[in-house]
Amino acid sequence: TWRTTVGVLLMTMFGSQWMAAAGSVDIENSALFQKSSSEILSITADASSDLQITTLSFWFRATDVVASGTNATLFSAYTSGKSGNDYMQLLSAGQLNLGFDVDILLRTSATYADGTWYHCVIAVDTTQSTDSNRVKMYVGEVGTQATLVTSFDGTVANNPKYPAQNYNMESWNVSGETLYIGRIASAAESYWDGNVSEFCQVNGSQLTPSDFASGGYPLAQSTVTALASGGGANSFHLDNASDVTTDASTQNNDFTASDPPPTISTDTPTS
């Protein structure tokens, strides 16, 4: 038919990414972090947070991490006196490394390149009886729906290391502790260099990539905002509609920015 012919022609002319983006939501802005300026976002956790069940979803694109040979932090939290941070980093070798204090470690065997957009979902429910269901990490390049990471770096001891059943987070979401986007929490180092988009936490629910994306592209921002609005007290959705700090959800969990702050960028998963 005429419509089929036109569709095939458009696919040939512009590629599948154009068609997918045209048929889905257009994300206009992201937050751009520059490590040379030590740019970060931060927020202090509320007292009524769920410390066993939560989901974090975000899209990221590194600018100069692997190429520079430096580890870069996507998010972290730290409680004084603990052995380590709750954090996620893109390592200099390209792997993603997720750790909670010294009790949890998931380091991917897959590597992720500078200059490419990826969707990442961290879904936690430590009440689950099966250890691998207690922390799930999903990753996918834009245009490909994020899938569960099941292959881990075998050169690292005890990887993956899952938490004990009913484990409580010791820094992330703990009342009075600070969640940082863009640096390691325990020290002013390992800054993020690149973009972050659609950073969202839904506290109290263990969700999957399909709650945030379809076909490897973001769902409507209103859909993600509704998830955060319906979540626990520490839920939020940074949609970067007008700035980098405002929570679009009804939780009103606005972040604080460094000086200078991360800036609005039009480089997004759908641009």
PDB file of C-alpha atoms in Angstrom:
ATOM      1  CA  THR A   1       0.000   0.000   0.000  1.00  0.00           C
ATOM      2  CA  TRP A   2       0.943   3.664  -0.264  1.00  0.00           C
ATOM      3  CA  ARG A   3       1.476   3.935   3.503  1.00  0.00           C
ATOM      4  CA  THR A   4       3.669   0.849   3.603  1.00  0.00           C
ATOM      5  CA  THR A   5       5.729   2.102   0.685  1.00  0.00           C
ATOM      6  CA  VAL A   6       6.230   5.495   2.339  1.00  0.00           C
ATOM      7  CA  GLY A   7       7.142   3.827   5.641  1.00  0.00           C
ATOM      8  CA  VAL A   8       9.765   1.654   3.987  1.00  0.00           C
ATOM      9  CA  LEU A   9      11.122   4.672   2.118  1.00  0.00           C
ATOM     10  CA  LEU A  10      11.421   6.684   5.337  1.00  0.00           C
ATOM     11  CA  MET A  11      13.146   3.785   7.087  1.00  0.00           C
ATOM     12  CA  THR A  12      15.606   3.588   4.207  1.00  0.00           C
ATOM     13  CA  MET A  13      16.200   7.336   4.059  1.00  0.00           C
ATOM     14  CA  PHE A  14      16.442   8.154   7.749  1.00  0.00           C
ATOM     15  CA  GLY A  15      17.006   4.878   9.584  1.00  0.00           C
ATOM     16  CA  SER A  16      15.156   3.088  12.351  1.00  0.00           C
ATOM     17  CA  GLN A  17      16.190   5.606  15.026  1.00  0.00           C
ATOM     18  CA  TRP A  18      14.355   8.419  13.211  1.00  0.00           C
ATOM     19  CA  MET A  19      11.226   6.319  12.909  1.00  0.00           C
ATOM     20  CA  ALA A  20      11.328   5.212  16.531  1.00  0.00           C
ATOM     21  CA  ALA A  21      11.845   8.748  17.744  1.00  0.00           C
ATOM     22  CA  ALA A  22       9.105  10.039  15.464  1.00  0.00           C
ATOM     23  CA  GLY A  23       6.672   7.515  16.885  1.00  0.00           C
ATOM     24  CA  SER A  24       7.551   8.158  20.509  1.00  0.00           C
ATOM     25  CA  VAL A  25       8.157  11.087  22.834  1.00  0.00           C
ATOM     26  CA  ASP A  26      10.713  13.768  22.080  1.00  0.00           C
ATOM     27  CA  ILE A  27      12.943  14.477  25.084  1.00  0.00           C
ATOM     28  CA  GLU A  28      14.029  18.072  24.617  1.00  0.00           C
ATOM     29  CA  ASN A  29      16.686  18.503  27.310  1.00  0.00           C
ATOM     30  CA  SER A  30      19.262  16.721  29.419  1.00  0.00           C
ATOM     31  CA  ALA A  31      21.658  17.846  32.137  1.00  0.00           C
ATOM     32  CA  LEU A  32      25.287  18.289  31.037  1.00  0.00           C
ATOM     33  CA  PHE A  33      27.944  17.727  33.709  1.00  0.00           C
ATOM     34  CA  GLN A  34      31.526  18.924  33.206  1.00  0.00           C
ATOM     35  CA  LYS A  35      34.138  17.330  35.460  1.00  0.00           C
ATOM     36  CA  SER A  36      36.535  20.233  34.838  1.00  0.00           C
ATOM     37  CA  SER A  37      34.090  22.419  36.811  1.00  0.00           C
ATOM     38  CA  SER A  38      33.173  19.756  39.441  1.00  0.00           C
ATOM     39  CA  GLU A  39      29.481  20.036  38.570  1.00  0.00           C
ATOM     40  CA  ILE A  40      27.020  17.997  40.661  1.00  0.00           C
ATOM     41  CA  LEU A  41      23.437  17.747  41.897  1.00  0.00           C
ATOM     42  CA  SER A  42      22.486  16.675  45.422  1.00  0.00           C
ATOM     43  CA  ILE A  43      19.501  16.038  47.679  1.00  0.00           C
ATOM     44  CA  THR A  44      19.063  14.941  51.309  1.00  0.00           C
ATOM     45  CA  ALA A  45      16.892  11.886  51.968  1.00  0.00           C
ATOM     46  CA  ASP A  46      13.578  12.042  53.814  1.00  0.00           C
ATOM     47  CA  ALA A  47      12.965  10.113  57.033  1.00  0.00           C
ATOM     48  CA  SER A  48      10.113   8.006  55.656  1.00  0.00           C
ATOM     49  CA  SER A  49      12.017   6.315  52.832  1.00  0.00           C
ATOM     50  CA  ASP A  50      11.799   2.610  52.015  1.00  0.00           C
ATOM     51  CA  LEU A  51      15.298   1.188  52.519  1.00  0.00           C
ATOM     52  CA  GLN A  52      14.553  -2.228  50.979  1.00  0.00           C
ATOM     53  CA  ILE A  53      12.591  -1.481  47.803  1.00  0.00           C
ATOM     54  CA  THR A  54      13.368   1.220  45.247  1.00  0.00           C
ATOM     55  CA  THR A  55      13.996   1.804  41.525  1.00  0.00           C
ATOM     56  CA  LEU A  56      16.293   4.290  39.834  1.00  0.00           C
ATOM     57  CA  SER A  57      16.012   4.932  36.080  1.00  0.00           C
ATOM     58  CA  PHE A  58      18.152   7.266  33.996  1.00  0.00           C
ATOM     59  CA  TRP A  59      19.725   7.753  30.570  1.00  0.00           C
ATOM     60  CA  PHE A  60      23.411   8.621  30.322  1.00  0.00           C
ATOM     61  CA  ARG A  61      26.002   9.574  27.721  1.00  0.00           C
ATOM     62  CA  ALA A  62      29.638   9.900  28.755  1.00  0.00           C
ATOM     63  CA  THR A  63      31.743  12.590  27.083  1.00  0.00           C
ATOM     64  CA  ASP A  64      35.255  11.888  28.314  1.00  0.00           C
ATOM     65  CA  VAL A  65      35.380   8.944  30.705  1.00  0.00           C
ATOM     66  CA  VAL A  66      36.761   5.908  28.915  1.00  0.00           C
ATOM     67  CA  ALA A  67      38.961   8.039  26.652  1.00  0.00           C
ATOM     68  CA  SER A  68      40.535   9.829  29.619  1.00  0.00           C
ATOM     69  CA  GLY A  69      41.036   6.615  31.587  1.00  0.00           C
ATOM     70  CA  THR A  70      39.245   7.882  34.700  1.00  0.00           C
ATOM     71  CA  ASN A  71      36.349   6.425  36.701  1.00  0.00           C
ATOM     72  CA  ALA A  72      33.242   8.622  36.702  1.00  0.00           C
ATOM     73  CA  THR A  73      30.333   8.545  39.157  1.00  0.00           C
ATOM     74  CA  LEU A  74      26.718   8.571  38.042  1.00  0.00           C
ATOM     75  CA  PHE A  75      25.251   8.589  41.568  1.00  0.00           C
ATOM     76  CA  SER A  76      26.397   7.926  45.123  1.00  0.00           C
ATOM     77  CA  ALA A  77      25.518   8.242  48.801  1.00  0.00           C
ATOM     78  CA  TYR A  78      27.659   7.780  51.881  1.00  0.00           C
ATOM     79  CA  THR A  79      27.124   7.516  55.636  1.00  0.00           C
ATOM     80  CA  SER A  80      30.048   8.538  57.829  1.00  0.00           C
ATOM     81  CA  GLY A  81      31.727   5.550  59.419  1.00  0.00           C
ATOM     82  CA  LYS A  82      30.629   3.066  56.776  1.00  0.00           C
ATOM     83  CA  SER A  83      33.158   1.042  54.810  1.00  0.00           C
ATOM     84  CA  GLY A  84      32.082   2.339  51.418  1.00  0.00           C
ATOM     85  CA  ASN A  85      29.643   4.310  49.292  1.00  0.00           C
ATOM     86  CA  ASP A  86      26.367   3.237  47.755  1.00  0.00           C
ATOM     87  CA  TYR A  87      27.235   4.170  44.188  1.00  0.00           C
ATOM     88  CA  MET A  88      27.331   3.536  40.472  1.00  0.00           C
ATOM     89  CA  GLN A  89      30.311   4.376  38.269  1.00  0.00           C
ATOM     90  CA  LEU A  90      31.348   4.028  34.672  1.00  0.00           C
ATOM     91  CA  LEU A  91      34.870   2.692  35.027  1.00  0.00           C
ATOM     92  CA  SER A  92      37.865   3.729  32.959  1.00  0.00           C
ATOM     93  CA  ALA A  93      37.769   0.334  31.226  1.00  0.00           C
ATOM     94  CA  GLY A  94      34.132   0.910  30.226  1.00  0.00           C
ATOM     95  CA  GLN A  95      32.316  -1.412  32.651  1.00  0.00           C
ATOM     96  CA  LEU A  96      29.487  -0.284  34.898  1.00  0.00           C
ATOM     97  CA  ASN A  97      30.157  -0.867  38.583  1.00  0.00           C
ATOM     98  CA  LEU A  98      27.303  -0.888  41.128  1.00  0.00           C
ATOM     99  CA  GLY A  99      28.160  -1.154  44.805  1.00  0.00           C
ATOM    100  CA  PHE A 100      26.370  -0.693  48.124  1.00  0.00           C
ATOM    101  CA  ASP A 101      28.861  -0.241  50.979  1.00  0.00           C
ATOM    102  CA  VAL A 102      30.798  -3.540  50.924  1.00  0.00           C
ATOM    103  CA  ASP A 103      27.665  -5.699  50.923  1.00  0.00           C
ATOM    104  CA  ILE A 104      26.781  -5.585  47.217  1.00  0.00           C
ATOM    105  CA  LEU A 105      28.846  -5.607  44.048  1.00  0.00           C
ATOM    106  CA  LEU A 106      27.719  -5.924  40.439  1.00  0.00           C
ATOM    107  CA  ARG A 107      30.361  -5.143  37.799  1.00  0.00           C
ATOM    108  CA  THR A 108      29.409  -5.778  34.199  1.00  0.00           C
ATOM    109  CA  SER A 109      31.551  -7.718  31.772  1.00  0.00           C
ATOM    110  CA  ALA A 110      30.092  -5.609  28.958  1.00  0.00           C
ATOM    111  CA  THR A 111      31.640  -2.207  28.291  1.00  0.00           C
ATOM    112  CA  TYR A 112      29.961   1.060  27.417  1.00  0.00           C
ATOM    113  CA  ALA A 113      31.426   3.692  25.118  1.00  0.00           C
ATOM    114  CA  ASP A 114      31.852   7.444  25.348  1.00  0.00           C
ATOM    115  CA  GLY A 115      29.476   9.328  23.083  1.00  0.00           C
ATOM    116  CA  THR A 116      26.608   6.805  23.141  1.00  0.00           C
ATOM    117  CA  TRP A 117      23.290   7.118  24.990  1.00  0.00           C
ATOM    118  CA  TYR A 118      22.314   4.224  27.278  1.00  0.00           C
ATOM    119  CA  HIS A 119      19.293   3.541  29.468  1.00  0.00           C
ATOM    120  CA  CYS A 120      20.001   2.119  32.923  1.00  0.00           C
ATOM    121  CA  VAL A 121      17.532   0.841  35.514  1.00  0.00           C
ATOM    122  CA  ILE A 122      18.567  -0.219  39.029  1.00  0.00           C
ATOM    123  CA  ALA A 123      15.699  -2.144  40.633  1.00  0.00           C
ATOM    124  CA  VAL A 124      16.019  -3.193  44.276  1.00  0.00           C
ATOM    125  CA  ASP A 125      13.824  -5.407  46.443  1.00  0.00           C
ATOM    126  CA  THR A 126      15.826  -7.088  49.176  1.00  0.00           C
ATOM    127  CA  THR A 127      12.739  -8.880  50.525  1.00  0.00           C
ATOM    128  CA  GLN A 128      12.940 -11.327  47.585  1.00  0.00           C
ATOM    129  CA  SER A 129      13.879 -14.905  48.484  1.00  0.00           C
ATOM    130  CA  THR A 130      16.132 -15.374  45.406  1.00  0.00           C
ATOM    131  CA  ASP A 131      19.350 -13.401  45.815  1.00  0.00           C
ATOM    132  CA  SER A 132      19.654 -12.338  42.158  1.00  0.00           C
ATOM    133  CA  ASN A 133      16.154 -10.820  42.312  1.00  0.00           C
ATOM    134  CA  ARG A 134      17.138  -8.488  45.143  1.00  0.00           C
ATOM    135  CA  VAL A 135      19.212  -6.165  42.949  1.00  0.00           C
ATOM    136  CA  LYS A 136      18.618  -6.043  39.210  1.00  0.00           C
ATOM    137  CA  MET A 137      20.591  -3.925  36.767  1.00  0.00           C
ATOM    138  CA  TYR A 138      19.199  -3.372  33.278  1.00  0.00           C
ATOM    139  CA  VAL A 139      21.196  -1.590  30.549  1.00  0.00           C
ATOM    140  CA  GLY A 140      20.543  -0.942  26.879  1.00  0.00           C
ATOM    141  CA  GLU A 141      21.855   1.336  24.154  1.00  0.00           C
ATOM    142  CA  VAL A 142      19.297   3.834  22.901  1.00  0.00           C
ATOM    143  CA  GLY A 143      17.078   2.171  20.316  1.00  0.00           C
ATOM    144  CA  THR A 144      17.374  -1.216  22.051  1.00  0.00           C
ATOM    145  CA  GLN A 145      15.239  -1.960  25.084  1.00  0.00           C
ATOM    146  CA  ALA A 146      17.382  -2.312  28.214  1.00  0.00           C
ATOM    147  CA  THR A 147      17.809  -5.928  29.319  1.00  0.00           C
ATOM    148  CA  LEU A 148      18.794  -7.585  32.573  1.00  0.00           C
ATOM    149  CA  VAL A 149      22.563  -7.768  33.073  1.00  0.00           C
ATOM    150  CA  THR A 150      23.510 -11.403  33.675  1.00  0.00           C
ATOM    151  CA  SER A 151      27.167 -11.396  32.607  1.00  0.00           C
ATOM    152  CA  PHE A 152      29.644 -10.066  35.163  1.00  0.00           C
ATOM    153  CA  ASP A 153      33.388  -9.440  35.199  1.00  0.00           C
ATOM    154  CA  GLY A 154      34.927 -12.759  36.240  1.00  0.00           C
ATOM    155  CA  THR A 155      38.264 -11.201  37.122  1.00  0.00           C
ATOM    156  CA  VAL A 156      36.687  -9.543  40.185  1.00  0.00           C
ATOM    157  CA  ALA A 157      36.285 -11.678  43.312  1.00  0.00           C
ATOM    158  CA  ASN A 158      32.739 -12.326  44.574  1.00  0.00           C
ATOM    159  CA  ASN A 159      31.154 -10.691  41.521  1.00  0.00           C
ATOM    160  CA  PRO A 160      28.203 -10.575  41.539  1.00  0.00           C
ATOM    161  CA  LYS A 161      27.660 -10.212  45.268  1.00  0.00           C
ATOM    162  CA  TYR A 162      24.014  -9.788  46.241  1.00  0.00           C
ATOM    163  CA  PRO A 163      22.655  -8.519  49.577  1.00  0.00           C
ATOM    164  CA  ALA A 164      21.233 -10.698  52.325  1.00  0.00           C
ATOM    165  CA  GLN A 165      17.468 -11.021  52.388  1.00  0.00           C
ATOM    166  CA  ASN A 166      15.754  -8.010  53.979  1.00  0.00           C
ATOM    167  CA  TYR A 167      18.968  -5.964  53.782  1.00  0.00           C
ATOM    168  CA  ASN A 168      18.442  -2.249  54.524  1.00  0.00           C
ATOM    169  CA  MET A 169      20.330   0.343  52.496  1.00  0.00           C
ATOM    170  CA  GLU A 170      22.992   1.943  54.684  1.00  0.00           C
ATOM    171  CA  SER A 171      23.411   5.242  52.795  1.00  0.00           C
ATOM    172  CA  TRP A 172      21.141   5.495  49.739  1.00  0.00           C
ATOM    173  CA  ASN A 173      17.707   6.779  50.881  1.00  0.00           C
ATOM    174  CA  VAL A 174      18.796   6.825  54.534  1.00  0.00           C
ATOM    175  CA  SER A 175      17.277   9.768  56.438  1.00  0.00           C
ATOM    176  CA  GLY A 176      19.574  12.790  56.505  1.00  0.00           C
ATOM    177  CA  GLU A 177      22.102  11.341  54.036  1.00  0.00           C
ATOM    178  CA  THR A 178      22.849  13.021  50.725  1.00  0.00           C
ATOM    179  CA  LEU A 179      22.403  11.501  47.287  1.00  0.00           C
ATOM    180  CA  TYR A 180      24.830  12.958  44.761  1.00  0.00           C
ATOM    181  CA  ILE A 181      24.503  12.868  41.000  1.00  0.00           C
ATOM    182  CA  GLY A 182      27.901  13.379  39.417  1.00  0.00           C
ATOM    183  CA  ARG A 183      30.521  12.520  42.060  1.00  0.00           C
ATOM    184  CA  ILE A 184      31.496  10.002  44.709  1.00  0.00           C
ATOM    185  CA  ALA A 185      29.814  10.967  47.998  1.00  0.00           C
ATOM    186  CA  SER A 186      32.649  10.283  50.426  1.00  0.00           C
ATOM    187  CA  ALA A 187      35.156  12.508  48.631  1.00  0.00           C
ATOM    188  CA  ALA A 188      35.213  15.304  46.082  1.00  0.00           C
ATOM    189  CA  GLU A 189      36.419  13.122  43.224  1.00  0.00           C
ATOM    190  CA  SER A 190      35.419  10.840  40.320  1.00  0.00           C
ATOM    191  CA  TYR A 191      33.156  13.470  38.755  1.00  0.00           C
ATOM    192  CA  TRP A 192      30.784  12.614  35.921  1.00  0.00           C
ATOM    193  CA  ASP A 193      31.620  14.022  32.497  1.00  0.00           C
ATOM    194  CA  GLY A 194      28.699  13.941  30.086  1.00  0.00           C
ATOM    195  CA  ASN A 195      24.914  14.020  29.959  1.00  0.00           C
ATOM    196  CA  VAL A 196      22.210  12.562  32.181  1.00  0.00           C
ATOM    197  CA  SER A 197      18.538  12.570  31.213  1.00  0.00           C
ATOM    198  CA  GLU A 198      15.230  11.562  32.804  1.00  0.00           C
ATOM    199  CA  PHE A 199      16.794  10.779  36.196  1.00  0.00           C
ATOM    200  CA  CYS A 200      13.965   9.255  38.220  1.00  0.00           C
ATOM    201  CA  GLN A 201      13.557   7.390  41.495  1.00  0.00           C
ATOM    202  CA  VAL A 202      10.398   5.501  42.438  1.00  0.00           C
ATOM    203  CA  ASN A 203      10.861   4.571  46.080  1.00  0.00           C
ATOM    204  CA  GLY A 204       8.836   1.597  47.335  1.00  0.00           C
ATOM    205  CA  SER A 205       8.563  -0.221  43.971  1.00  0.00           C
ATOM    206  CA  GLN A 206      10.817  -2.590  42.047  1.00  0.00           C
ATOM    207  CA  LEU A 207      10.141  -1.715  38.412  1.00  0.00           C
ATOM    208  CA  THR A 208      11.478  -2.764  35.000  1.00  0.00           C
ATOM    209  CA  PRO A 209      12.662  -0.860  31.895  1.00  0.00           C
ATOM    210  CA  SER A 210       9.201  -1.162  30.310  1.00  0.00           C
ATOM    211  CA  ASP A 211       7.905   1.211  32.995  1.00  0.00           C
ATOM    212  CA  PHE A 212      10.186   3.928  31.597  1.00  0.00           C
ATOM    213  CA  ALA A 213      10.868   3.034  27.965  1.00  0.00           C
ATOM    214  CA  SER A 214       9.509   1.244  24.922  1.00  0.00           C
ATOM    215  CA  GLY A 215      11.654  -0.114  22.121  1.00  0.00           C
ATOM    216  CA  GLY A 216      14.712   1.502  23.655  1.00  0.00           C
ATOM    217  CA  TYR A 217      13.262   5.025  23.684  1.00  0.00           C
ATOM    218  CA  PRO A 218      11.829   7.025  26.615  1.00  0.00           C
ATOM    219  CA  LEU A 219       8.146   6.956  27.434  1.00  0.00           C
ATOM    220  CA  ALA A 220       6.252  10.236  27.758  1.00  0.00           C
ATOM    221  CA  GLN A 221       7.649  12.394  30.527  1.00  0.00           C
ATOM    222  CA  SER A 222       4.166  12.635  32.038  1.00  0.00           C
ATOM    223  CA  THR A 223       4.166   8.828  32.444  1.00  0.00           C
ATOM    224  CA  VAL A 224       7.486   8.877  34.304  1.00  0.00           C
ATOM    225  CA  THR A 225       6.400  11.853  36.401  1.00  0.00           C
ATOM    226  CA  ALA A 226       3.249   9.960  37.435  1.00  0.00           C
ATOM    227  CA  LEU A 227       5.380   7.015  38.605  1.00  0.00           C
ATOM    228  CA  ALA A 228       7.468   9.294  40.800  1.00  0.00           C
ATOM    229  CA  SER A 229       4.383  11.122  42.090  1.00  0.00           C
ATOM    230  CA  GLY A 230       2.868   7.810  43.160  1.00  0.00           C
ATOM    231  CA  GLY A 231       6.037   6.544  44.833  1.00  0.00           C
ATOM    232  CA  GLY A 232       7.409   6.924  48.335  1.00  0.00           C
ATOM    233  CA  ALA A 233       8.656  10.129  49.932  1.00  0.00           C
ATOM    234  CA  ASN A 234      12.105  10.062  48.305  1.00  0.00           C
ATOM    235  CA  SER A 235      10.773   9.654  44.771  1.00  0.00           C
ATOM    236  CA  PHE A 236      11.541  12.291  42.137  1.00  0.00           C
ATOM    237  CA  HIS A 237      11.740  12.925  38.392  1.00  0.00           C
ATOM    238  CA  LEU A 238      14.248  15.367  36.921  1.00  0.00           C
ATOM    239  CA  ASP A 239      12.809  16.104  33.479  1.00  0.00           C
ATOM    240  CA  ASN A 240      15.087  19.106  32.778  1.00  0.00           C
ATOM    241  CA  ALA A 241      12.151  20.962  31.269  1.00  0.00           C
ATOM    242  CA  SER A 242      13.430  24.376  32.354  1.00  0.00           C
ATOM    243  CA  ASP A 243      16.388  23.714  34.667  1.00  0.00           C
ATOM    244  CA  VAL A 244      18.462  20.851  36.097  1.00  0.00           C
ATOM    245  CA  THR A 245      17.226  20.884  39.708  1.00  0.00           C
ATOM    246  CA  THR A 246      13.407  20.869  39.654  1.00  0.00           C
ATOM    247  CA  ASP A 247      11.484  17.704  40.514  1.00  0.00           C
ATOM    248  CA  ALA A 248       8.599  17.415  38.052  1.00  0.00           C
ATOM    249  CA  SER A 249       6.639  15.120  40.375  1.00  0.00           C
ATOM    250  CA  THR A 250       4.260  16.128  43.151  1.00  0.00           C
ATOM    251  CA  GLN A 251       6.891  15.011  45.693  1.00  0.00           C
ATOM    252  CA  ASN A 252       8.632  18.392  45.219  1.00  0.00           C
ATOM    253  CA  ASN A 253      12.048  16.860  45.864  1.00  0.00           C
ATOM    254  CA  ASP A 254      14.085  19.567  44.171  1.00  0.00           C
ATOM    255  CA  PHE A 255      17.849  19.107  44.022  1.00  0.00           C
ATOM    256  CA  THR A 256      20.617  21.555  44.890  1.00  0.00           C
ATOM    257  CA  ALA A 257      23.219  22.339  42.229  1.00  0.00           C
ATOM    258  CA  SER A 258      26.916  23.095  42.554  1.00  0.00           C
ATOM    259  CA  ASP A 259      28.369  26.441  41.550  1.00  0.00           C
ATOM    260  CA  PRO A 260      28.774  26.381  38.620  1.00  0.00           C
ATOM    261  CA  PRO A 261      25.825  24.045  38.043  1.00  0.00           C
ATOM    262  CA  PRO A 262      25.291  21.407  35.394  1.00  0.00           C
ATOM    263  CA  THR A 263      23.720  23.069  32.369  1.00  0.00           C
ATOM    264  CA  ILE A 264      20.738  22.368  30.141  1.00  0.00           C
ATOM    265  CA  SER A 265      21.694  20.548  26.941  1.00  0.00           C
ATOM    266  CA  THR A 266      19.639  19.673  23.880  1.00  0.00           C
ATOM    267  CA  ASP A 267      21.640  16.444  23.423  1.00  0.00           C
ATOM    268  CA  THR A 268      19.155  13.784  24.503  1.00  0.00           C
ATOM    269  CA  PRO A 269      18.307  10.110  23.864  1.00  0.00           C
ATOM    270  CA  THR A 270      15.894  11.205  21.117  1.00  0.00           C
ATOM    271  CA  SER A 271      17.917  13.997  19.474  1.00  0.00           C
TER     272      SER A 271
END
